[in-house]
PDB file of C-alpha atoms in Angstrom:
ATOM      1  CA  ALA N   1      13.860  -9.665  -8.698  1.00 70.00           C
ATOM      2  CA  GLN N   2      10.267  -9.507  -7.555  1.00 81.00           C
ATOM      3  CA  SER N   3       8.310  -6.752  -9.217  1.00 89.00           C
ATOM      4  CA  VAL N   4       4.959  -5.483 -10.401  1.00 94.00           C
ATOM      5  CA  ALA N   5       4.398  -3.636 -13.653  1.00 96.00           C
ATOM      6  CA  GLN N   6       1.516  -1.384 -14.542  1.00 97.00           C
ATOM      7  CA  PRO N   7       2.248  -0.554 -18.162  1.00 96.00           C
ATOM      8  CA  GLU N   8      -0.230   2.311 -18.507  1.00 96.00           C
ATOM      9  CA  ASP N   9       0.274   5.579 -16.652  1.00 96.00           C
ATOM     10  CA  GLN N  10      -3.271   6.618 -17.490  1.00 97.00           C
ATOM     11  CA  VAL N  11      -6.418   4.961 -18.775  1.00 98.00           C
ATOM     12  CA  ASN N  12      -9.255   7.016 -20.184  1.00 98.00           C
ATOM     13  CA  VAL N  13     -12.749   5.600 -20.567  1.00 98.00           C
ATOM     14  CA  ALA N  14     -16.217   6.975 -21.127  1.00 98.00           C
ATOM     15  CA  GLU N  15     -18.807   6.531 -18.412  1.00 98.00           C
ATOM     16  CA  GLY N  16     -20.821   3.374 -18.940  1.00 97.00           C
ATOM     17  CA  ASN N  17     -18.081   1.650 -20.920  1.00 98.00           C
ATOM     18  CA  PRO N  18     -16.103  -1.303 -19.589  1.00 97.00           C
ATOM     19  CA  LEU N  19     -12.684  -0.583 -18.156  1.00 97.00           C
ATOM     20  CA  THR N  20      -9.482  -2.572 -17.773  1.00 97.00           C
ATOM     21  CA  VAL N  21      -6.406  -1.576 -15.802  1.00 98.00           C
ATOM     22  CA  LYS N  22      -3.464  -3.843 -16.530  1.00 98.00           C
ATOM     23  CA  CYS N  23      -1.015  -5.430 -14.113  1.00 97.00           C
ATOM     24  CA  THR N  24       1.716  -8.013 -14.596  1.00 96.00           C
ATOM     25  CA  TYR N  25       3.976  -9.440 -11.938  1.00 93.00           C
ATOM     26  CA  SER N  26       7.247 -11.240 -11.538  1.00 90.00           C
ATOM     27  CA  VAL N  27       7.685 -13.247  -8.366  1.00 82.00           C
ATOM     28  CA  SER N  28       8.948 -16.648  -7.402  1.00 78.00           C
ATOM     29  CA  GLY N  29       6.413 -19.111  -6.101  1.00 77.00           C
ATOM     30  CA  ASN N  30       2.699 -18.546  -5.835  1.00 77.00           C
ATOM     31  CA  PRO N  31       1.840 -14.874  -5.538  1.00 83.00           C
ATOM     32  CA  TYR N  32      -0.755 -13.153  -3.459  1.00 88.00           C
ATOM     33  CA  LEU N  33      -2.157 -10.302  -5.552  1.00 92.00           C
ATOM     34  CA  PHE N  34      -4.034  -7.167  -4.550  1.00 94.00           C
ATOM     35  CA  TRP N  35      -5.610  -4.063  -6.012  1.00 97.00           C
ATOM     36  CA  TYR N  36      -5.841  -0.803  -4.103  1.00 97.00           C
ATOM     37  CA  VAL N  37      -7.363   2.543  -5.056  1.00 97.00           C
ATOM     38  CA  GLN N  38      -6.149   5.954  -3.922  1.00 94.00           C
ATOM     39  CA  TYR N  39      -8.363   9.013  -3.998  1.00 90.00           C
ATOM     40  CA  PRO N  40      -6.873  12.516  -3.579  1.00 82.00           C
ATOM     41  CA  ASN N  41      -5.913  13.304   0.026  1.00 76.00           C
ATOM     42  CA  ARG N  42      -7.029   9.886   1.163  1.00 80.00           C
ATOM     43  CA  GLY N  43      -5.239   6.677   2.009  1.00 84.00           C
ATOM     44  CA  LEU N  44      -5.094   3.552  -0.076  1.00 93.00           C
ATOM     45  CA  GLN N  45      -8.331   1.588  -0.040  1.00 94.00           C
ATOM     46  CA  PHE N  46      -8.400  -2.161  -0.512  1.00 94.00           C
ATOM     47  CA  LEU N  47     -10.425  -3.328  -3.531  1.00 96.00           C
ATOM     48  CA  LEU N  48      -9.811  -7.046  -3.894  1.00 94.00           C
ATOM     49  CA  LYS N  49      -7.295  -9.843  -3.553  1.00 92.00           C
ATOM     50  CA  TYR N  50      -6.359 -13.163  -5.100  1.00 91.00           C
ATOM     51  CA  ILE N  51      -4.916 -15.802  -2.790  1.00 85.00           C
ATOM     52  CA  THR N  52      -6.007 -19.074  -4.334  1.00 82.00           C
ATOM     53  CA  GLY N  53      -8.988 -20.674  -6.023  1.00 84.00           C
ATOM     54  CA  ASP N  54     -11.188 -19.138  -8.711  1.00 88.00           C
ATOM     55  CA  ASN N  55      -9.195 -17.024 -11.136  1.00 90.00           C
ATOM     56  CA  LEU N  56     -11.932 -14.377 -11.272  1.00 95.00           C
ATOM     57  CA  VAL N  57     -12.066 -12.387  -8.074  1.00 94.00           C
ATOM     58  CA  LYS N  58     -14.849  -9.969  -7.216  1.00 95.00           C
ATOM     59  CA  GLY N  59     -14.262  -6.972  -5.008  1.00 94.00           C
ATOM     60  CA  SER N  60     -15.641  -3.669  -3.819  1.00 91.00           C
ATOM     61  CA  TYR N  61     -17.580  -1.134  -5.908  1.00 92.00           C
ATOM     62  CA  GLY N  62     -18.289  -3.608  -8.712  1.00 95.00           C
ATOM     63  CA  PHE N  63     -14.637  -4.234  -9.559  1.00 97.00           C
ATOM     64  CA  GLU N  64     -13.254  -7.630 -10.429  1.00 97.00           C
ATOM     65  CA  ALA N  65      -9.874  -8.975 -11.441  1.00 97.00           C
ATOM     66  CA  GLU N  66      -8.720 -11.975 -13.393  1.00 95.00           C
ATOM     67  CA  PHE N  67      -5.652 -13.938 -12.371  1.00 94.00           C
ATOM     68  CA  ASN N  68      -3.806 -15.494 -15.306  1.00 94.00           C
ATOM     69  CA  LYS N  69      -0.891 -17.607 -14.189  1.00 90.00           C
ATOM     70  CA  SER N  70       0.484 -18.331 -17.666  1.00 91.00           C
ATOM     71  CA  GLN N  71       0.587 -14.643 -18.523  1.00 93.00           C
ATOM     72  CA  THR N  72       1.522 -13.598 -14.965  1.00 93.00           C
ATOM     73  CA  SER N  73      -1.204 -10.989 -15.081  1.00 95.00           C
ATOM     74  CA  PHE N  74      -3.871  -9.711 -12.724  1.00 97.00           C
ATOM     75  CA  HIS N  75      -5.907  -7.153 -14.666  1.00 98.00           C
ATOM     76  CA  LEU N  76      -8.565  -5.072 -12.931  1.00 98.00           C
ATOM     77  CA  LYS N  77     -11.911  -4.801 -14.681  1.00 98.00           C
ATOM     78  CA  LYS N  78     -15.326  -3.258 -14.322  1.00 97.00           C
ATOM     79  CA  PRO N  79     -18.224  -3.811 -16.726  1.00 97.00           C
ATOM     80  CA  SER N  80     -19.538  -0.242 -16.589  1.00 97.00           C
ATOM     81  CA  ALA N  81     -17.360   2.666 -15.466  1.00 97.00           C
ATOM     82  CA  LEU N  82     -18.582   5.545 -13.304  1.00 97.00           C
ATOM     83  CA  VAL N  83     -17.179   9.057 -13.159  1.00 96.00           C
ATOM     84  CA  SER N  84     -16.641   8.445  -9.437  1.00 94.00           C
ATOM     85  CA  ASP N  85     -14.235   5.598 -10.311  1.00 96.00           C
ATOM     86  CA  SER N  86     -11.687   8.202 -11.405  1.00 96.00           C
ATOM     87  CA  ALA N  87      -8.694   7.693  -9.122  1.00 96.00           C
ATOM     88  CA  LEU N  88      -5.206   6.203  -8.913  1.00 96.00           C
ATOM     89  CA  TYR N  89      -5.098   2.407  -8.928  1.00 98.00           C
ATOM     90  CA  PHE N  90      -2.258   0.311  -7.594  1.00 98.00           C
ATOM     91  CA  CYS N  91      -1.575  -3.347  -8.161  1.00 97.00           C
ATOM     92  CA  ALA N  92       0.463  -5.081  -5.455  1.00 95.00           C
ATOM     93  CA  VAL N  93       1.962  -8.485  -4.854  1.00 91.00           C
ATOM     94  CA  SER N  94       2.978 -10.250  -1.691  1.00 86.00           C
ATOM     95  CA  PRO N  95       5.630 -12.683  -2.758  1.00 73.00           C
ATOM     96  CA  LEU N  96       6.234 -14.802   0.315  1.00 62.00           C
ATOM     97  CA  TYR N  97       3.782 -16.615   2.492  1.00 58.00           C
ATOM     98  CA  ASN N  98       3.608 -15.281   6.032  1.00 52.00           C
ATOM     99  CA  THR N  99       5.653 -12.188   5.279  1.00 63.00           C
ATOM    100  CA  ASP N 100       2.949 -10.283   3.421  1.00 70.00           C
ATOM    101  CA  LYS N 101       4.819  -7.078   2.824  1.00 86.00           C
ATOM    102  CA  LEU N 102       3.442  -5.597  -0.362  1.00 91.00           C
ATOM    103  CA  ILE N 103       5.354  -4.713  -3.497  1.00 92.00           C
ATOM    104  CA  PHE N 104       3.442  -2.085  -5.434  1.00 95.00           C
ATOM    105  CA  GLY N 105       3.361  -1.068  -9.055  1.00 96.00           C
ATOM    106  CA  THR N 106       3.771   2.565 -10.022  1.00 96.00           C
ATOM    107  CA  GLY N 107       0.042   3.101 -10.339  1.00 97.00           C
ATOM    108  CA  THR N 108      -2.397   3.813 -13.148  1.00 98.00           C
ATOM    109  CA  ARG N 109      -4.561   6.897 -13.176  1.00 97.00           C
ATOM    110  CA  LEU N 110      -8.068   6.096 -14.315  1.00 97.00           C
ATOM    111  CA  GLN N 111     -10.030   8.966 -15.805  1.00 97.00           C
ATOM    112  CA  VAL N 112     -13.712   8.335 -16.526  1.00 97.00           C
ATOM    113  CA  PHE N 113     -15.321  10.976 -18.702  1.00 96.00           C
ATOM    114  CA  PRO N 114     -19.062  11.754 -18.529  1.00 94.00           C
TER     115      PRO N 114
ATOM    116  CA  ASP W   1     -13.858   6.072  13.074  1.00 53.00           C
ATOM    117  CA  THR W   2     -12.220   2.692  13.568  1.00 76.00           C
ATOM    118  CA  GLY W   3      -9.726   2.848  10.716  1.00 92.00           C
ATOM    119  CA  VAL W   4      -5.973   3.386  10.791  1.00 95.00           C
ATOM    120  CA  SER W   5      -5.061   6.876  11.955  1.00 96.00           C
ATOM    121  CA  GLN W   6      -1.811   8.789  11.532  1.00 97.00           C
ATOM    122  CA  ASP W   7      -0.528  11.929  13.160  1.00 97.00           C
ATOM    123  CA  PRO W   8       0.416  14.478  12.051  1.00 97.00           C
ATOM    124  CA  ARG W   9      -1.085  14.616   8.569  1.00 96.00           C
ATOM    125  CA  HIS W  10       1.492  17.122   7.412  1.00 97.00           C
ATOM    126  CA  LYS W  11       4.948  17.988   8.693  1.00 98.00           C
ATOM    127  CA  ILE W  12       7.308  20.633   7.397  1.00 98.00           C
ATOM    128  CA  THR W  13      10.785  20.570   8.880  1.00 98.00           C
ATOM    129  CA  LYS W  14      14.203  21.975   8.196  1.00 97.00           C
ATOM    130  CA  ARG W  15      17.046  19.788   7.034  1.00 97.00           C
ATOM    131  CA  GLY W  16      18.886  18.296   9.959  1.00 97.00           C
ATOM    132  CA  GLN W  17      15.931  18.256  12.350  1.00 98.00           C
ATOM    133  CA  ASN W  18      14.411  15.119  13.834  1.00 98.00           C
ATOM    134  CA  VAL W  19      10.784  14.194  13.226  1.00 98.00           C
ATOM    135  CA  THR W  20       8.488  11.560  14.694  1.00 98.00           C
ATOM    136  CA  PHE W  21       5.280  10.201  13.250  1.00 98.00           C
ATOM    137  CA  ARG W  22       2.617   8.173  15.010  1.00 98.00           C
ATOM    138  CA  CYS W  23       0.346   5.448  13.698  1.00 98.00           C
ATOM    139  CA  ASP W  24      -2.646   3.942  15.487  1.00 97.00           C
ATOM    140  CA  PRO W  25      -3.725   0.706  13.804  1.00 96.00           C
ATOM    141  CA  ILE W  26      -7.138  -0.896  13.789  1.00 94.00           C
ATOM    142  CA  SER W  27      -7.472  -2.160  17.334  1.00 90.00           C
ATOM    143  CA  GLU W  28      -7.625  -5.921  16.760  1.00 85.00           C
ATOM    144  CA  HIS W  29      -4.853  -5.950  14.152  1.00 90.00           C
ATOM    145  CA  ASN W  30      -1.602  -7.577  15.217  1.00 90.00           C
ATOM    146  CA  ARG W  31       0.529  -6.521  12.231  1.00 92.00           C
ATOM    147  CA  LEU W  32       1.593  -2.996  11.496  1.00 95.00           C
ATOM    148  CA  TYR W  33       3.512  -1.787   8.442  1.00 95.00           C
ATOM    149  CA  TRP W  34       5.273   1.377   7.372  1.00 97.00           C
ATOM    150  CA  TYR W  35       5.621   2.380   3.725  1.00 97.00           C
ATOM    151  CA  ARG W  36       7.003   5.426   1.980  1.00 97.00           C
ATOM    152  CA  GLN W  37       5.479   6.899  -1.164  1.00 95.00           C
ATOM    153  CA  THR W  38       7.089   9.532  -3.360  1.00 94.00           C
ATOM    154  CA  LEU W  39       5.384  11.420  -6.151  1.00 90.00           C
ATOM    155  CA  GLY W  40       4.569   9.249  -9.123  1.00 88.00           C
ATOM    156  CA  GLN W  41       5.570   6.030  -7.406  1.00 92.00           C
ATOM    157  CA  GLY W  42       3.816   3.269  -5.589  1.00 94.00           C
ATOM    158  CA  PRO W  43       4.370   2.804  -1.869  1.00 95.00           C
ATOM    159  CA  GLU W  44       7.659   1.163  -0.875  1.00 95.00           C
ATOM    160  CA  PHE W  45       7.881  -1.134   2.112  1.00 94.00           C
ATOM    161  CA  LEU W  46       9.987   0.118   5.033  1.00 95.00           C
ATOM    162  CA  THR W  47       9.328  -2.171   7.986  1.00 95.00           C
ATOM    163  CA  TYR W  48       6.695  -4.172   9.801  1.00 92.00           C
ATOM    164  CA  PHE W  49       5.797  -5.407  13.260  1.00 93.00           C
ATOM    165  CA  GLN W  50       3.928  -8.370  14.547  1.00 90.00           C
ATOM    166  CA  ASN W  51       2.661  -7.277  17.915  1.00 91.00           C
ATOM    167  CA  GLU W  52       5.675  -5.501  19.435  1.00 92.00           C
ATOM    168  CA  ALA W  53       8.346  -7.387  17.490  1.00 92.00           C
ATOM    169  CA  GLN W  54       9.923  -5.721  14.481  1.00 91.00           C
ATOM    170  CA  LEU W  55      10.250  -8.614  12.047  1.00 89.00           C
ATOM    171  CA  GLU W  56      11.635  -7.069   8.898  1.00 87.00           C
ATOM    172  CA  LYS W  57      13.348  -3.883   7.794  1.00 90.00           C
ATOM    173  CA  SER W  58      13.928  -2.769   4.234  1.00 90.00           C
ATOM    174  CA  ARG W  59      17.318  -1.627   3.045  1.00 87.00           C
ATOM    175  CA  LEU W  60      15.539   1.669   2.411  1.00 82.00           C
ATOM    176  CA  LEU W  61      15.458   2.136   6.169  1.00 85.00           C
ATOM    177  CA  SER W  62      18.805   3.777   6.836  1.00 88.00           C
ATOM    178  CA  ASP W  63      20.358   4.172  10.270  1.00 92.00           C
ATOM    179  CA  ARG W  64      18.629   7.525  10.581  1.00 95.00           C
ATOM    180  CA  PHE W  65      15.246   5.796  10.656  1.00 96.00           C
ATOM    181  CA  SER W  66      13.884   3.939  13.644  1.00 95.00           C
ATOM    182  CA  ALA W  67      10.488   2.469  14.308  1.00 96.00           C
ATOM    183  CA  GLU W  68       8.940   1.162  17.485  1.00 96.00           C
ATOM    184  CA  ARG W  69       5.748  -0.491  18.592  1.00 96.00           C
ATOM    185  CA  PRO W  70       6.356  -0.741  22.326  1.00 91.00           C
ATOM    186  CA  LYS W  71       3.110  -2.277  23.522  1.00 87.00           C
ATOM    187  CA  GLY W  72       1.962  -3.875  20.322  1.00 85.00           C
ATOM    188  CA  SER W  73      -0.574  -1.139  19.725  1.00 91.00           C
ATOM    189  CA  PHE W  74       0.474   2.215  18.246  1.00 96.00           C
ATOM    190  CA  SER W  75       3.771   2.686  16.436  1.00 97.00           C
ATOM    191  CA  THR W  76       6.168   5.558  15.947  1.00 98.00           C
ATOM    192  CA  LEU W  77       8.547   6.212  13.080  1.00 97.00           C
ATOM    193  CA  GLU W  78      11.414   8.591  13.816  1.00 97.00           C
ATOM    194  CA  ILE W  79      13.720  10.145  11.260  1.00 97.00           C
ATOM    195  CA  GLN W  80      16.861  11.722  12.624  1.00 97.00           C
ATOM    196  CA  ARG W  81      18.867  14.439  10.846  1.00 97.00           C
ATOM    197  CA  THR W  82      16.321  14.748   8.069  1.00 97.00           C
ATOM    198  CA  GLU W  83      17.469  15.214   4.490  1.00 96.00           C
ATOM    199  CA  GLN W  84      15.603  16.656   1.542  1.00 96.00           C
ATOM    200  CA  GLY W  85      15.417  13.171   0.057  1.00 95.00           C
ATOM    201  CA  ASP W  86      13.276  12.119   3.003  1.00 96.00           C
ATOM    202  CA  SER W  87      10.421  14.258   1.677  1.00 97.00           C
ATOM    203  CA  ALA W  88       7.621  11.817   0.958  1.00 97.00           C
ATOM    204  CA  MET W  89       4.290  10.503   2.141  1.00 96.00           C
ATOM    205  CA  TYR W  90       4.737   8.022   4.986  1.00 97.00           C
ATOM    206  CA  LEU W  91       1.961   5.467   5.082  1.00 97.00           C
ATOM    207  CA  CYS W  92       1.009   3.136   7.880  1.00 97.00           C
ATOM    208  CA  ALA W  93      -1.066   0.011   7.419  1.00 96.00           C
ATOM    209  CA  SER W  94      -2.336  -2.748   9.645  1.00 94.00           C
ATOM    210  CA  SER W  95      -3.666  -6.245   9.207  1.00 91.00           C
ATOM    211  CA  HIS W  96      -4.794  -9.193  11.242  1.00 86.00           C
ATOM    212  CA  THR W  97      -2.875 -12.377  10.570  1.00 77.00           C
ATOM    213  CA  SER W  98      -3.396 -15.686  12.301  1.00 70.00           C
ATOM    214  CA  GLY W  99      -2.492 -19.259  11.467  1.00 64.00           C
ATOM    215  CA  THR W 100      -2.516 -19.819   7.751  1.00 60.00           C
ATOM    216  CA  GLY W 101      -4.640 -16.778   6.996  1.00 61.00           C
ATOM    217  CA  HIS W 102      -3.436 -14.057   4.689  1.00 63.00           C
ATOM    218  CA  TYR W 103      -5.258 -10.832   5.162  1.00 77.00           C
ATOM    219  CA  GLU W 104      -5.336  -7.529   3.337  1.00 87.00           C
ATOM    220  CA  GLN W 105      -3.689  -4.449   4.767  1.00 92.00           C
ATOM    221  CA  TYR W 106      -5.689  -1.370   5.670  1.00 93.00           C
ATOM    222  CA  PHE W 107      -3.955   1.937   5.179  1.00 95.00           C
ATOM    223  CA  GLY W 108      -4.061   5.187   7.064  1.00 95.00           C
ATOM    224  CA  PRO W 109      -4.257   8.597   5.359  1.00 94.00           C
ATOM    225  CA  GLY W 110      -0.502   9.109   5.583  1.00 95.00           C
ATOM    226  CA  THR W 111       1.842  11.772   6.918  1.00 97.00           C
ATOM    227  CA  ARG W 112       3.241  14.060   4.281  1.00 96.00           C
ATOM    228  CA  LEU W 113       6.783  15.152   5.182  1.00 98.00           C
ATOM    229  CA  THR W 114       8.420  18.127   3.528  1.00 98.00           C
ATOM    230  CA  VAL W 115      12.065  18.794   4.333  1.00 98.00           C
ATOM    231  CA  THR W 116      13.217  22.295   3.412  1.00 96.00           C
TER     232      THR W 116
END
């Protein structure tokens, strides 16, 4: 079965420290991978995607993600966290070319403390 | 604002009533998606359209659910004979897909449905 796992319900980090939000996937074939962020009372906002090419993908608001095919992971990272980064983060995979429905993980709440 | 819009933002209804939600995608986007999100979960795919054609429906979409996109622009999602288990946030997203491109989906703010 095709699935996405976000093993941490919550990640806590101090402002200015690097952050990592973990994501692993299980799909057949080459995956298309995405990260979205959800702020309270707002819709999901696209952060970044991996389709092909360089394993390190840069996205919005200083976030980046590293695709690791051997570990089937797509972890979200940021070198220096901001309090305003506190939100709910979702990893998603689109398993089939030209279908592009998204399969989401259960989300990880990021809390950045001042 | 040129993003995806959804109406209403909140809907409270009694069990057994019918409800209809509307989604207006980003104007140049040819694909439109519906997802459902319950508390503590990620969004789950329900259905999607390319222009006016409904190309895929999830098994989550029971016979009580129907979606349309009659002119390839806005879409409606109707739930008939609502049940308490239908209480959720209903999200709409749109994307532009052409040729071999694979584009990200842009989400609306959602319609929160509460069935009492």
